mmCIF file of N, CA and C in Angstrom:
data_model
loop_
_atom_site.group_PDB
_atom_site.id
_atom_site.type_symbol
_atom_site.label_atom_id
_atom_site.label_comp_id
_atom_site.label_asym_id
_atom_site.label_seq_id
_atom_site.Cartn_x
_atom_site.Cartn_y
_atom_site.Cartn_z
ATOM 1 N N GLU A 215 0.825 -1.239 0.339
ATOM 2 C CA GLU A 215 0.094 -0.059 0.047
ATOM 3 C C GLU A 215 0.917 1.185 0.118
ATOM 4 N N GLU A 216 2.028 1.056 0.421
ATOM 5 C CA GLU A 216 2.741 2.575 0.744
ATOM 6 C C GLU A 216 3.441 2.668 -0.702
ATOM 7 N N LYS A 217 3.788 1.410 -1.320
ATOM 8 C CA LYS A 217 4.460 1.688 -2.792
ATOM 9 C C LYS A 217 3.264 2.488 -3.859
ATOM 10 N N GLN A 218 2.013 2.241 -3.477
ATOM 11 C CA GLN A 218 0.786 2.732 -4.356
ATOM 12 C C GLN A 218 0.520 4.280 -3.899
ATOM 13 N N HIS A 219 1.055 4.464 -2.536
ATOM 14 C CA HIS A 219 0.835 5.980 -2.174
ATOM 15 C C HIS A 219 2.178 6.580 -2.787
ATOM 16 N N GLU A 220 3.122 6.001 -2.994
ATOM 17 C CA GLU A 220 4.435 6.854 -3.222
ATOM 18 C C GLU A 220 4.589 7.221 -4.904
ATOM 19 N N PRO A 221 3.761 6.667 -5.661
ATOM 20 C CA PRO A 221 3.587 7.262 -7.170
ATOM 21 C C PRO A 221 2.556 8.156 -7.110
ATOM 22 N N ASN A 222 1.855 8.143 -6.404
ATOM 23 C CA ASN A 222 0.444 9.051 -6.361
ATOM 24 C C ASN A 222 1.019 10.224 -5.760
ATOM 25 N N SER A 223 1.931 10.293 -4.789
ATOM 26 C CA SER A 223 2.331 11.754 -4.246
ATOM 27 C C SER A 223 3.598 12.112 -5.194
ATOM 28 N N LEU A 224 4.051 11.248 -5.836
ATOM 29 C CA LEU A 224 4.794 11.728 -7.168
ATOM 30 C C LEU A 224 4.230 12.399 -8.254
ATOM 31 N N SER A 225 3.039 11.800 -8.803
ATOM 32 C CA SER A 225 2.373 12.722 -9.745
ATOM 33 C C SER A 225 1.866 13.845 -9.272
ATOM 34 N N VAL A 226 1.382 14.040 -7.591
ATOM 35 C CA VAL A 226 0.986 15.251 -7.448
ATOM 36 C C VAL A 226 1.968 16.486 -7.413
ATOM 37 N N LEU A 227 3.319 15.729 -6.969
ATOM 38 C CA LEU A 227 4.422 16.713 -7.106
ATOM 39 C C LEU A 227 4.715 17.078 -8.585
ATOM 40 N N SER A 228 4.765 16.290 -9.529
ATOM 41 C CA SER A 228 4.874 16.586 -10.685
ATOM 42 C C SER A 228 3.899 17.337 -11.528
ATOM 43 N N GLU A 229 2.724 17.301 -10.846
ATOM 44 C CA GLU A 229 1.416 18.293 -11.285
ATOM 45 C C GLU A 229 1.794 19.734 -10.857
ATOM 46 N N LYS A 230 2.284 19.805 -9.775
ATOM 47 C CA LYS A 230 2.966 20.955 -9.023
ATOM 48 C C LYS A 230 3.967 21.730 -10.208
ATOM 49 N N ARG A 231 5.280 20.604 -10.120
ATOM 50 C CA ARG A 231 6.199 21.116 -11.290
ATOM 51 C C ARG A 231 5.698 21.431 -12.662
ATOM 52 N N LYS A 232 4.697 20.792 -13.234
ATOM 53 C CA LYS A 232 4.413 21.302 -14.400
ATOM 54 C C LYS A 232 3.451 22.641 -14.142
ATOM 55 N N ALA A 233 3.022 23.009 -13.231
ATOM 56 C CA ALA A 233 2.134 23.962 -12.789
ATOM 57 C C ALA A 233 3.311 25.439 -13.061
ATOM 58 N N LEU A 234 4.494 24.733 -12.541
ATOM 59 C CA LEU A 234 5.530 26.065 -12.498
ATOM 60 C C LEU A 234 5.873 26.741 -14.179
ATOM 61 N N PHE A 235 5.566 25.868 -14.829
ATOM 62 C CA PHE A 235 5.832 26.251 -16.238
ATOM 63 C C PHE A 235 4.534 26.777 -17.231
ATOM 64 N N GLU A 236 3.345 26.921 -16.276
ATOM 65 C CA GLU A 236 2.089 27.497 -17.137
ATOM 66 C C GLU A 236 1.843 28.893 -16.576
ATOM 67 N N PRO A 237 1.738 29.688 -17.335
ATOM 68 C CA PRO A 237 1.094 31.018 -16.782
ATOM 69 C C PRO A 237 0.060 30.732 -16.096
ATOM 70 N N LEU A 238 -0.109 31.838 -15.328
ATOM 71 C CA LEU A 238 -1.493 31.814 -14.308
ATOM 72 C C LEU A 238 -2.500 32.581 -15.155
ATOM 73 N N ASP A 239 -2.160 33.628 -15.704
ATOM 74 C CA ASP A 239 -3.259 34.666 -16.527
ATOM 75 C C ASP A 239 -2.906 34.534 -17.798
ATOM 76 N N PRO A 240 -3.870 34.662 -18.862
ATOM 77 C CA PRO A 240 -3.593 35.019 -20.199
ATOM 78 C C PRO A 240 -2.534 35.895 -20.411
ATOM 79 N N VAL A 241 -1.624 35.950 -21.235
ATOM 80 C CA VAL A 241 -0.297 36.752 -21.505
ATOM 81 C C VAL A 241 -0.691 38.023 -21.754
ATOM 82 N N GLY A 242 -1.922 38.281 -22.524
ATOM 83 C CA GLY A 242 -2.423 39.939 -22.726
ATOM 84 C C GLY A 242 -3.224 40.116 -21.932
ATOM 85 N N ASN A 243 -3.139 41.485 -21.218
ATOM 86 C CA ASN A 243 -4.097 41.722 -19.813
ATOM 87 C C ASN A 243 -5.443 42.246 -20.533
ATOM 88 N N THR A 244 -6.134 42.710 -19.712
ATOM 89 C CA THR A 244 -7.475 43.097 -20.360
ATOM 90 C C THR A 244 -7.071 44.512 -20.939
ATOM 91 N N ASN A 245 -6.131 45.334 -20.589
ATOM 92 C CA ASN A 245 -5.921 46.656 -21.083
ATOM 93 C C ASN A 245 -4.628 46.540 -22.297
ATOM 94 N N GLY A 246 -4.405 45.289 -22.603
ATOM 95 C CA GLY A 246 -3.520 44.965 -23.824
ATOM 96 C C GLY A 246 -2.128 45.027 -23.412
ATOM 97 N N LYS A 247 -1.779 45.433 -21.921
ATOM 98 C CA LYS A 247 -0.480 45.282 -21.559
ATOM 99 C C LYS A 247 0.038 44.028 -21.140
ATOM 100 N N ARG A 248 1.173 43.625 -21.165
ATOM 101 C CA ARG A 248 1.736 42.321 -20.846
ATOM 102 C C ARG A 248 1.891 42.461 -19.247
ATOM 103 N N PRO A 249 1.416 41.293 -18.529
ATOM 104 C CA PRO A 249 1.347 41.285 -17.079
ATOM 105 C C PRO A 249 2.746 41.188 -16.463
ATOM 106 N N SER A 250 2.973 41.787 -15.515
ATOM 107 C CA SER A 250 4.288 41.784 -14.740
ATOM 108 C C SER A 250 4.730 40.241 -14.588
ATOM 109 N N ALA A 251 6.147 40.180 -14.578
ATOM 110 C CA ALA A 251 6.493 38.519 -14.259
ATOM 111 C C ALA A 251 6.254 38.199 -13.012
ATOM 112 N N GLU A 252 5.979 38.911 -12.071
ATOM 113 C CA GLU A 252 5.706 38.577 -10.675
ATOM 114 C C GLU A 252 4.319 37.922 -10.620
ATOM 115 N N SER A 253 3.372 38.347 -11.635
ATOM 116 C CA SER A 253 2.230 37.746 -11.446
ATOM 117 C C SER A 253 2.198 36.465 -12.105
ATOM 118 N N LEU A 254 3.028 36.076 -12.934
ATOM 119 C CA LEU A 254 3.176 34.916 -13.692
ATOM 120 C C LEU A 254 3.658 33.904 -12.705
ATOM 121 N N LEU A 255 4.381 34.174 -11.826
ATOM 122 C CA LEU A 255 4.990 33.122 -10.943
ATOM 123 C C LEU A 255 3.878 32.290 -10.142
ATOM 124 N N PRO A 256 4.052 31.064 -10.204
ATOM 125 C CA PRO A 256 3.299 29.992 -9.408
ATOM 126 C C PRO A 256 3.277 30.214 -7.942
ATOM 127 N N PRO A 257 2.453 29.697 -7.143
ATOM 128 C CA PRO A 257 2.423 29.556 -5.816
ATOM 129 C C PRO A 257 3.592 28.975 -5.398
ATOM 130 N N PRO A 258 4.245 29.093 -4.386
ATOM 131 C CA PRO A 258 5.484 28.481 -3.845
ATOM 132 C C PRO A 258 4.703 26.692 -3.582
ATOM 133 N N ASP A 259 5.544 25.840 -4.384
ATOM 134 C CA ASP A 259 5.287 24.389 -3.810
ATOM 135 C C ASP A 259 5.596 23.941 -2.392
ATOM 136 N N PHE A 260 5.181 24.691 -1.447
ATOM 137 C CA PHE A 260 5.241 24.224 -0.030
ATOM 138 C C PHE A 260 4.349 24.992 0.861
ATOM 139 N N GLU A 261 4.042 24.071 1.847
ATOM 140 C CA GLU A 261 2.614 24.691 2.615
ATOM 141 C C GLU A 261 3.424 25.861 3.666
ATOM 142 N N SER A 262 2.587 27.110 3.817
ATOM 143 C CA SER A 262 3.317 27.880 4.706
ATOM 144 C C SER A 262 3.713 27.418 6.075
ATOM 145 N N ALA A 263 2.730 26.651 6.607
ATOM 146 C CA ALA A 263 2.562 25.974 7.972
ATOM 147 C C ALA A 263 3.679 24.835 8.134
ATOM 148 N N SER A 264 4.465 24.633 6.926
ATOM 149 C CA SER A 264 5.491 23.512 6.869
ATOM 150 C C SER A 264 7.073 23.957 7.075
ATOM 151 N N TYR A 265 7.041 25.507 6.874
ATOM 152 C CA TYR A 265 8.311 25.776 6.762
ATOM 153 C C TYR A 265 8.717 26.091 8.191
ATOM 154 N N PRO A 266 10.166 25.780 8.442
ATOM 155 C CA PRO A 266 10.645 26.017 9.801
ATOM 156 C C PRO A 266 10.660 27.806 10.352
ATOM 157 N N LYS A 267 10.804 27.476 11.653
ATOM 158 C CA LYS A 267 10.466 28.937 12.113
ATOM 159 C C LYS A 267 12.102 29.732 12.033
ATOM 160 N N GLY A 268 11.647 30.979 11.689
ATOM 161 C CA GLY A 268 12.769 31.730 11.122
ATOM 162 C C GLY A 268 13.134 32.033 9.864
ATOM 163 N N TRP A 269 12.047 31.516 9.027
ATOM 164 C CA TRP A 269 11.970 31.438 7.647
ATOM 165 C C TRP A 269 11.056 32.122 7.231
ATOM 166 N N LEU A 270 10.756 32.657 6.101
ATOM 167 C CA LEU A 270 9.445 33.165 5.460
ATOM 168 C C LEU A 270 9.404 33.342 4.039
ATOM 169 N N ILE A 271 8.277 33.422 3.424
ATOM 170 C CA ILE A 271 8.477 33.716 2.041
ATOM 171 C C ILE A 271 8.776 34.839 1.356
ATOM 172 N N GLY A 272 9.677 35.077 0.557
ATOM 173 C CA GLY A 272 10.469 36.372 0.281
ATOM 174 C C GLY A 272 9.563 36.884 -1.044
ATOM 175 N N LYS A 273 10.223 38.076 -1.760
ATOM 176 C CA LYS A 273 9.756 38.485 -2.929
ATOM 177 C C LYS A 273 9.302 37.693 -4.112
ATOM 178 N N LYS A 274 10.170 36.770 -4.236
ATOM 179 C CA LYS A 274 9.776 35.990 -5.551
ATOM 180 C C LYS A 274 9.374 34.642 -5.183
ATOM 181 N N ARG A 275 8.623 34.361 -3.942
ATOM 182 C CA ARG A 275 8.150 33.366 -3.619
ATOM 183 C C ARG A 275 9.050 32.056 -3.150
ATOM 184 N N LYS A 276 10.219 32.655 -2.805
ATOM 185 C CA LYS A 276 11.299 31.733 -2.346
ATOM 186 C C LYS A 276 11.407 31.696 -0.821
ATOM 187 N N LEU A 277 11.638 30.656 -0.420
ATOM 188 C CA LEU A 277 11.799 30.706 1.364
ATOM 189 C C LEU A 277 13.108 31.395 1.654
ATOM 190 N N VAL A 278 13.048 32.613 2.372
ATOM 191 C CA VAL A 278 14.132 33.058 3.202
ATOM 192 C C VAL A 278 14.303 33.248 4.458
ATOM 193 N N ASN A 279 15.517 33.084 4.797
ATOM 194 C CA ASN A 279 15.702 33.008 6.426
ATOM 195 C C ASN A 279 15.751 34.604 6.948
ATOM 196 N N VAL A 280 14.980 34.887 7.911
ATOM 197 C CA VAL A 280 14.515 35.993 8.361
ATOM 198 C C VAL A 280 16.182 36.644 8.905
ATOM 199 N N ASP A 281 16.829 36.238 9.413
ATOM 200 C CA ASP A 281 18.181 36.520 9.900
ATOM 201 C C ASP A 281 18.910 37.243 8.754
ATOM 202 N N VAL A 282 19.055 36.421 7.487
ATOM 203 C CA VAL A 282 19.546 36.670 6.389
ATOM 204 C C VAL A 282 18.983 38.099 5.832
ATOM 205 N N VAL A 283 17.761 38.002 5.759
ATOM 206 C CA VAL A 283 16.810 39.252 5.417
ATOM 207 C C VAL A 283 17.221 40.418 6.279
ATOM 208 N N GLU A 284 17.155 40.228 7.634
ATOM 209 C CA GLU A 284 17.470 41.419 8.385
ATOM 210 C C GLU A 284 18.893 41.767 8.143
ATOM 211 N N SER A 285 19.874 40.795 7.956
ATOM 212 C CA SER A 285 21.165 41.367 7.911
ATOM 213 C C SER A 285 21.424 41.862 6.437
ATOM 214 N N MET A 286 20.535 41.717 5.644
ATOM 215 C CA MET A 286 20.812 42.319 4.357
ATOM 216 C C MET A 286 20.138 43.681 4.314
ATOM 217 N N ARG A 287 18.968 43.600 5.143
ATOM 218 C CA ARG A 287 18.315 44.913 5.348
ATOM 219 C C ARG A 287 19.274 46.036 6.147
ATOM 220 N N ARG A 288 19.695 45.539 7.195
ATOM 221 C CA ARG A 288 20.696 46.318 7.897
ATOM 222 C C ARG A 288 21.880 46.982 6.776
ATOM 223 N N ILE A 289 22.353 45.901 6.212
ATOM 224 C CA ILE A 289 23.482 46.316 5.198
ATOM 225 C C ILE A 289 22.721 47.461 4.197
ATOM 226 N N ALA A 290 21.775 47.187 3.620
ATOM 227 C CA ALA A 290 21.202 48.275 2.821
ATOM 228 C C ALA A 290 20.862 49.702 3.258
ATOM 229 N N VAL A 291 20.394 49.551 4.588
ATOM 230 C CA VAL A 291 20.560 50.807 5.488
ATOM 231 C C VAL A 291 21.540 51.461 5.819
ATOM 232 N N GLN A 292 22.788 50.763 5.808
ATOM 233 C CA GLN A 292 24.064 51.415 6.329
ATOM 234 C C GLN A 292 24.624 51.888 5.074
ATOM 235 N N GLU A 293 24.251 51.220 3.845
ATOM 236 C CA GLU A 293 24.656 51.705 2.440
ATOM 237 C C GLU A 293 23.933 52.941 2.057
ATOM 238 N N MET A 294 22.629 52.881 2.031
ATOM 239 C CA MET A 294 21.879 54.149 1.883
ATOM 240 C C MET A 294 22.316 55.341 3.008
ATOM 241 N N ASN A 295 22.713 55.238 4.066
ATOM 242 C CA ASN A 295 22.943 56.088 4.950
ATOM 243 C C ASN A 295 24.661 56.858 4.733
ATOM 244 N N ARG A 296 25.261 55.858 3.991
ATOM 245 C CA ARG A 296 26.624 56.052 3.503
ATOM 246 C C ARG A 296 26.494 57.064 2.404
ATOM 247 N N LYS A 297 25.517 56.710 1.412
ATOM 248 C CA LYS A 297 25.184 57.352 0.337
ATOM 249 C C LYS A 297 24.506 58.728 0.361
ATOM 250 N N ASP A 298 23.793 58.902 1.636
ATOM 251 C CA ASP A 298 23.108 59.965 2.041
ATOM 252 C C ASP A 298 24.253 60.911 2.632
ATOM 253 N N ARG A 299 25.364 60.641 3.026
ATOM 254 C CA ARG A 299 26.291 61.083 3.829
ATOM 255 C C ARG A 299 26.974 61.777 2.575
ATOM 256 N N GLU A 300 27.274 60.758 1.810
ATOM 257 C CA GLU A 300 28.021 61.260 0.410
ATOM 258 C C GLU A 300 27.417 62.260 -0.367
ATOM 259 N N ILE A 301 26.214 62.319 -0.377
ATOM 260 C CA ILE A 301 25.464 63.449 -1.074
ATOM 261 C C ILE A 301 25.387 64.634 -0.245
ATOM 262 N N ASP A 302 25.147 64.550 0.957
ATOM 263 C CA ASP A 302 25.252 65.707 1.805
ATOM 264 C C ASP A 302 26.729 66.291 1.650
ATOM 265 N N GLY A 303 27.715 65.591 1.522
ATOM 266 C CA GLY A 303 29.027 66.300 1.508
ATOM 267 C C GLY A 303 29.073 66.981 0.016
ATOM 268 N N LEU A 304 28.580 66.217 -0.939
ATOM 269 C CA LEU A 304 28.661 66.725 -2.275
ATOM 270 C C LEU A 304 27.865 67.861 -2.156
ATOM 271 N N ASN A 305 26.751 67.974 -1.753
ATOM 272 C CA ASN A 305 26.018 69.336 -1.571
ATOM 273 C C ASN A 305 26.505 70.382 -0.977
ATOM 274 N N GLU A 306 27.144 70.087 0.182
ATOM 275 C CA GLU A 306 27.995 71.198 0.729
ATOM 276 C C GLU A 306 29.007 71.705 -0.351
ATOM 277 N N GLN A 307 29.620 70.850 -0.799
ATOM 278 C CA GLN A 307 30.776 71.203 -1.886
ATOM 279 C C GLN A 307 30.080 71.946 -3.148
ATOM 280 N N LEU A 308 29.027 71.737 -3.488
ATOM 281 C CA LEU A 308 28.369 72.499 -4.318
ATOM 282 C C LEU A 308 28.047 73.863 -4.074
ATOM 283 N N GLU A 309 27.593 74.088 -2.700
ATOM 284 C CA GLU A 309 27.115 75.246 -2.282
ATOM 285 C C GLU A 309 28.422 76.023 -1.946
ATOM 286 N N GLU A 310 29.501 75.235 -1.572
ATOM 287 C CA GLU A 310 30.832 76.234 -1.390
ATOM 288 C C GLU A 310 31.051 76.705 -2.927
ATOM 289 N N ASP A 311 30.959 75.828 -3.863
ATOM 290 C CA ASP A 311 31.344 76.214 -5.054
ATOM 291 C C ASP A 311 30.655 77.223 -5.932
ATOM 292 N N ALA A 312 29.251 77.023 -5.586
ATOM 293 C CA ALA A 312 28.247 78.260 -5.731
ATOM 294 C C ALA A 312 28.540 79.394 -5.497
ATOM 295 N N ARG A 313 29.104 79.568 -3.855
ATOM 296 C CA ARG A 313 29.318 80.743 -3.337
ATOM 297 C C ARG A 313 30.556 81.421 -4.169
ATOM 298 N N CYS A 314 31.764 80.433 -4.087
ATOM 299 C CA CYS A 314 32.893 80.965 -4.782
ATOM 300 C C CYS A 314 32.557 81.413 -6.242
ATOM 301 N N LEU A 315 31.718 80.790 -6.984
ATOM 302 C CA LEU A 315 31.425 81.168 -8.556
ATOM 303 C C LEU A 315 30.765 82.645 -8.373
ATOM 304 N N GLU A 316 29.760 82.591 -7.354
ATOM 305 C CA GLU A 316 29.212 84.243 -7.258
ATOM 306 C C GLU A 316 30.172 85.303 -6.916
ATOM 307 N N HIS A 317 30.861 84.757 -5.900
ATOM 308 C CA HIS A 317 32.362 85.856 -5.567
ATOM 309 C C HIS A 317 32.943 86.266 -6.899
ATOM 310 N N LEU A 318 33.451 85.074 -7.717
ATOM 311 C CA LEU A 318 34.293 85.422 -8.940
ATOM 312 C C LEU A 318 33.506 86.249 -10.086
ATOM 313 N N GLN A 319 32.078 86.057 -9.899
ATOM 314 C CA GLN A 319 31.231 86.520 -10.980
ATOM 315 C C GLN A 319 30.991 88.238 -10.815
ATOM 316 N N LEU A 320 31.042 88.345 -9.231
ATOM 317 C CA LEU A 320 31.020 89.617 -8.801
ATOM 318 C C LEU A 320 32.497 90.381 -9.050
ATOM 319 N N GLN A 321 33.588 89.824 -9.025
ATOM 320 C CA GLN A 321 34.819 90.334 -9.146
ATOM 321 C C GLN A 321 34.944 90.584 -10.882
ATOM 322 N N LEU A 322 34.497 89.788 -11.655
ATOM 323 C CA LEU A 322 34.517 89.738 -13.189
ATOM 324 C C LEU A 322 33.545 91.203 -13.507
ATOM 325 N N LEU A 323 32.519 91.405 -12.793
ATOM 326 C CA LEU A 323 31.639 92.244 -13.010
ATOM 327 C C LEU A 323 32.131 93.678 -12.643
ATOM 328 N N ASP A 324 32.979 93.787 -11.468
ATOM 329 C CA ASP A 324 33.710 94.906 -10.931
ATOM 330 C C ASP A 324 34.935 95.218 -11.983
ATOM 331 N N GLU A 325 35.751 94.284 -12.401
ATOM 332 C CA GLU A 325 36.775 94.540 -13.247
ATOM 333 C C GLU A 325 36.233 94.880 -14.555
ATOM 334 N N ARG A 326 35.056 94.577 -15.361
ATOM 335 C CA ARG A 326 34.610 94.876 -16.316
ATOM 336 C C ARG A 326 34.307 96.515 -16.200
ATOM 337 N N SER A 327 33.634 96.835 -15.113
ATOM 338 C CA SER A 327 33.179 98.143 -15.089
ATOM 339 C C SER A 327 34.343 99.230 -15.057
ATOM 340 N N LYS A 328 35.439 98.719 -14.190
ATOM 341 C CA LYS A 328 36.645 99.575 -14.028
ATOM 342 C C LYS A 328 37.280 99.431 -15.596
ATOM 343 N N ARG A 329 37.347 98.328 -16.324
ATOM 344 C CA ARG A 329 37.890 98.501 -17.571
ATOM 345 C C ARG A 329 37.130 99.741 -18.418
ATOM 346 N N ALA A 330 35.764 99.323 -18.435
ATOM 347 C CA ALA A 330 34.786 100.419 -19.067
ATOM 348 C C ALA A 330 35.142 101.802 -18.835
ATOM 349 N N ASP A 331 35.399 102.158 -17.544
ATOM 350 C CA ASP A 331 35.679 103.504 -17.037
ATOM 351 C C ASP A 331 37.066 103.865 -17.401
ATOM 352 N N ILE A 332 37.939 102.883 -17.621
ATOM 353 C CA ILE A 332 39.487 103.163 -18.071
ATOM 354 C C ILE A 332 39.518 103.308 -19.761
ATOM 355 N N GLU A 333 38.398 102.783 -20.196
ATOM 356 C CA GLU A 333 38.459 103.077 -21.527
ATOM 357 C C GLU A 333 37.597 104.157 -22.003
ATOM 358 N N ARG A 334 37.070 104.624 -21.435
ATOM 359 C CA ARG A 334 36.046 105.906 -21.351
ATOM 360 C C ARG A 334 37.471 107.089 -21.101
ATOM 361 N N GLN A 335 37.714 107.011 -20.067
ATOM 362 C CA GLN A 335 38.723 107.967 -19.699
ATOM 363 C C GLN A 335 39.990 108.134 -20.779
ATOM 364 N N ASN A 336 40.195 106.864 -21.432
ATOM 365 C CA ASN A 336 41.105 106.754 -22.530
ATOM 366 C C ASN A 336 40.860 107.448 -23.754
ATOM 367 N N ALA A 337 39.307 107.083 -24.060
ATOM 368 C CA ALA A 337 38.867 107.707 -25.415
ATOM 369 C C ALA A 337 38.696 109.173 -24.991
ATOM 370 N N MET A 338 38.229 109.566 -23.687
ATOM 371 C CA MET A 338 38.450 111.235 -23.518
ATOM 372 C C MET A 338 39.458 111.865 -23.804
ATOM 373 N N LEU A 339 40.958 111.237 -23.195
ATOM 374 C CA LEU A 339 42.285 111.668 -23.464
ATOM 375 C C LEU A 339 42.653 111.703 -24.735
ATOM 376 N N GLN A 340 42.073 110.711 -25.372
ATOM 377 C CA GLN A 340 42.556 110.972 -27.136
ATOM 378 C C GLN A 340 41.842 111.936 -27.781
ATOM 379 N N ASN A 341 40.638 112.051 -27.319
ATOM 380 C CA ASN A 341 39.766 113.315 -27.940
ATOM 381 C C ASN A 341 40.628 114.583 -27.598
ATOM 382 N N GLN A 342 40.961 114.722 -26.220
ATOM 383 C CA GLN A 342 41.603 115.781 -26.023
ATOM 384 C C GLN A 342 43.091 116.078 -26.724
ATOM 385 N N ILE A 343 43.815 115.003 -26.651
ATOM 386 C CA ILE A 343 44.952 114.988 -27.712
ATOM 387 C C ILE A 343 44.760 115.728 -28.927
ATOM 388 N N ALA A 344 43.908 115.014 -29.611
ATOM 389 C CA ALA A 344 43.317 115.195 -31.122
ATOM 390 C C ALA A 344 43.103 116.877 -31.014
ATOM 391 N N MET A 345 42.295 117.350 -29.932
ATOM 392 C CA MET A 345 41.951 118.819 -30.115
ATOM 393 C C MET A 345 43.171 119.610 -30.145
ATOM 394 N N LEU A 346 44.126 119.341 -29.067
ATOM 395 C CA LEU A 346 45.226 119.886 -28.695
ATOM 396 C C LEU A 346 46.317 119.802 -29.875
ATOM 397 N N MET A 347 45.949 118.770 -30.699
ATOM 398 C CA MET A 347 46.921 118.532 -32.031
ATOM 399 C C MET A 347 46.343 119.536 -33.095
ATOM 400 N N ASP A 348 44.997 119.630 -33.170
ATOM 401 C CA ASP A 348 44.292 120.575 -34.138
ATOM 402 C C ASP A 348 44.742 122.060 -33.832
ATOM 403 N N VAL A 349 44.689 122.213 -32.681
ATOM 404 C CA VAL A 349 44.980 123.658 -31.943
ATOM 405 C C VAL A 349 46.703 123.991 -32.308
ATOM 406 N N LEU A 350 47.549 123.032 -32.151
ATOM 407 C CA LEU A 350 48.868 123.417 -32.183
ATOM 408 C C LEU A 350 48.965 123.383 -33.845
ATOM 409 N N GLN A 351 48.580 122.647 -34.549
ATOM 410 C CA GLN A 351 48.534 122.743 -35.929
ATOM 411 C C GLN A 351 48.102 124.116 -36.413
ATOM 412 N N ALA A 352 46.647 124.517 -35.810
ATOM 413 C CA ALA A 352 46.432 125.720 -36.481
ATOM 414 C C ALA A 352 47.450 126.872 -35.959
ATOM 415 N N ASN A 353 47.887 126.788 -34.724
ATOM 416 C CA ASN A 353 48.959 127.883 -34.316
ATOM 417 C C ASN A 353 49.962 127.897 -35.494
ATOM 418 N N GLU A 354 50.877 126.670 -35.779
ATOM 419 C CA GLU A 354 51.832 126.581 -36.476
ATOM 420 C C GLU A 354 51.458 127.257 -37.887
ATOM 421 N N ALA A 355 50.225 126.969 -38.395
ATOM 422 C CA ALA A 355 49.647 127.613 -39.648
ATOM 423 C C ALA A 355 49.757 129.108 -39.679
ATOM 424 N N VAL A 356 49.217 129.431 -38.513
ATOM 425 C CA VAL A 356 48.887 131.080 -38.272
ATOM 426 C C VAL A 356 50.436 131.918 -38.349
ATOM 427 N N GLU A 357 51.252 130.931 -37.628
ATOM 428 C CA GLU A 357 52.622 131.402 -37.301
ATOM 429 C C GLU A 357 53.349 131.601 -38.497
ATOM 430 N N GLU A 358 53.113 130.358 -39.581
ATOM 431 C CA GLU A 358 53.720 130.369 -40.728
ATOM 432 C C GLU A 358 53.213 131.635 -41.668
ATOM 433 N N GLY A 359 51.862 131.815 -41.507
ATOM 434 C CA GLY A 359 51.165 132.789 -42.158
ATOM 435 C C GLY A 359 51.660 133.941 -42.055
ATOM 436 N N THR A 360 51.964 134.496 -40.861
ATOM 437 C CA THR A 360 52.353 135.872 -40.151
ATOM 438 C C THR A 360 54.125 136.061 -40.563
ATOM 439 N N GLU A 361 54.593 135.002 -40.502
ATOM 440 C CA GLU A 361 55.986 134.852 -41.093
ATOM 441 C C GLU A 361 56.168 135.234 -42.204
ATOM 442 N N GLY A 362 55.202 134.627 -43.258
ATOM 443 C CA GLY A 362 55.570 134.828 -44.512
ATOM 444 C C GLY A 362 54.893 136.268 -45.088
ATOM 445 N N ASN A 363 54.399 137.156 -44.165
ATOM 446 C CA ASN A 363 54.133 138.490 -44.419
ATOM 447 C C ASN A 363 54.998 139.275 -44.448
#
């Protein structure tokens, strides 16, 4: 009788194995989108009451150890905190760079206004030189005219 029971349990198990490869829903969803891979996964082929204490069903319906999950969660939290600190440091550096850039832009603006003032003064002096040269040439022409008389 036990031998008869054994093939029967094997056929139940093979039915479960066959179910692993059959999609649960039609491939096309009602709105035409393809269903997620998660929804196509078959149910776990173990009973929830039969797995040992300290184990639970994970995301992909696999049996996972609670301690391992907690350890991985702790590591992930530490990594996220490290990344947060790194981001905070980069943000501080960015703020410092922004302050420095603002200071340099103000200096550049100041230098440009100084240059514009100097160029204006230079143009004014050039005009004065041209006027003086014209006056000097006019005086020389007048002197030559008076000497010629």
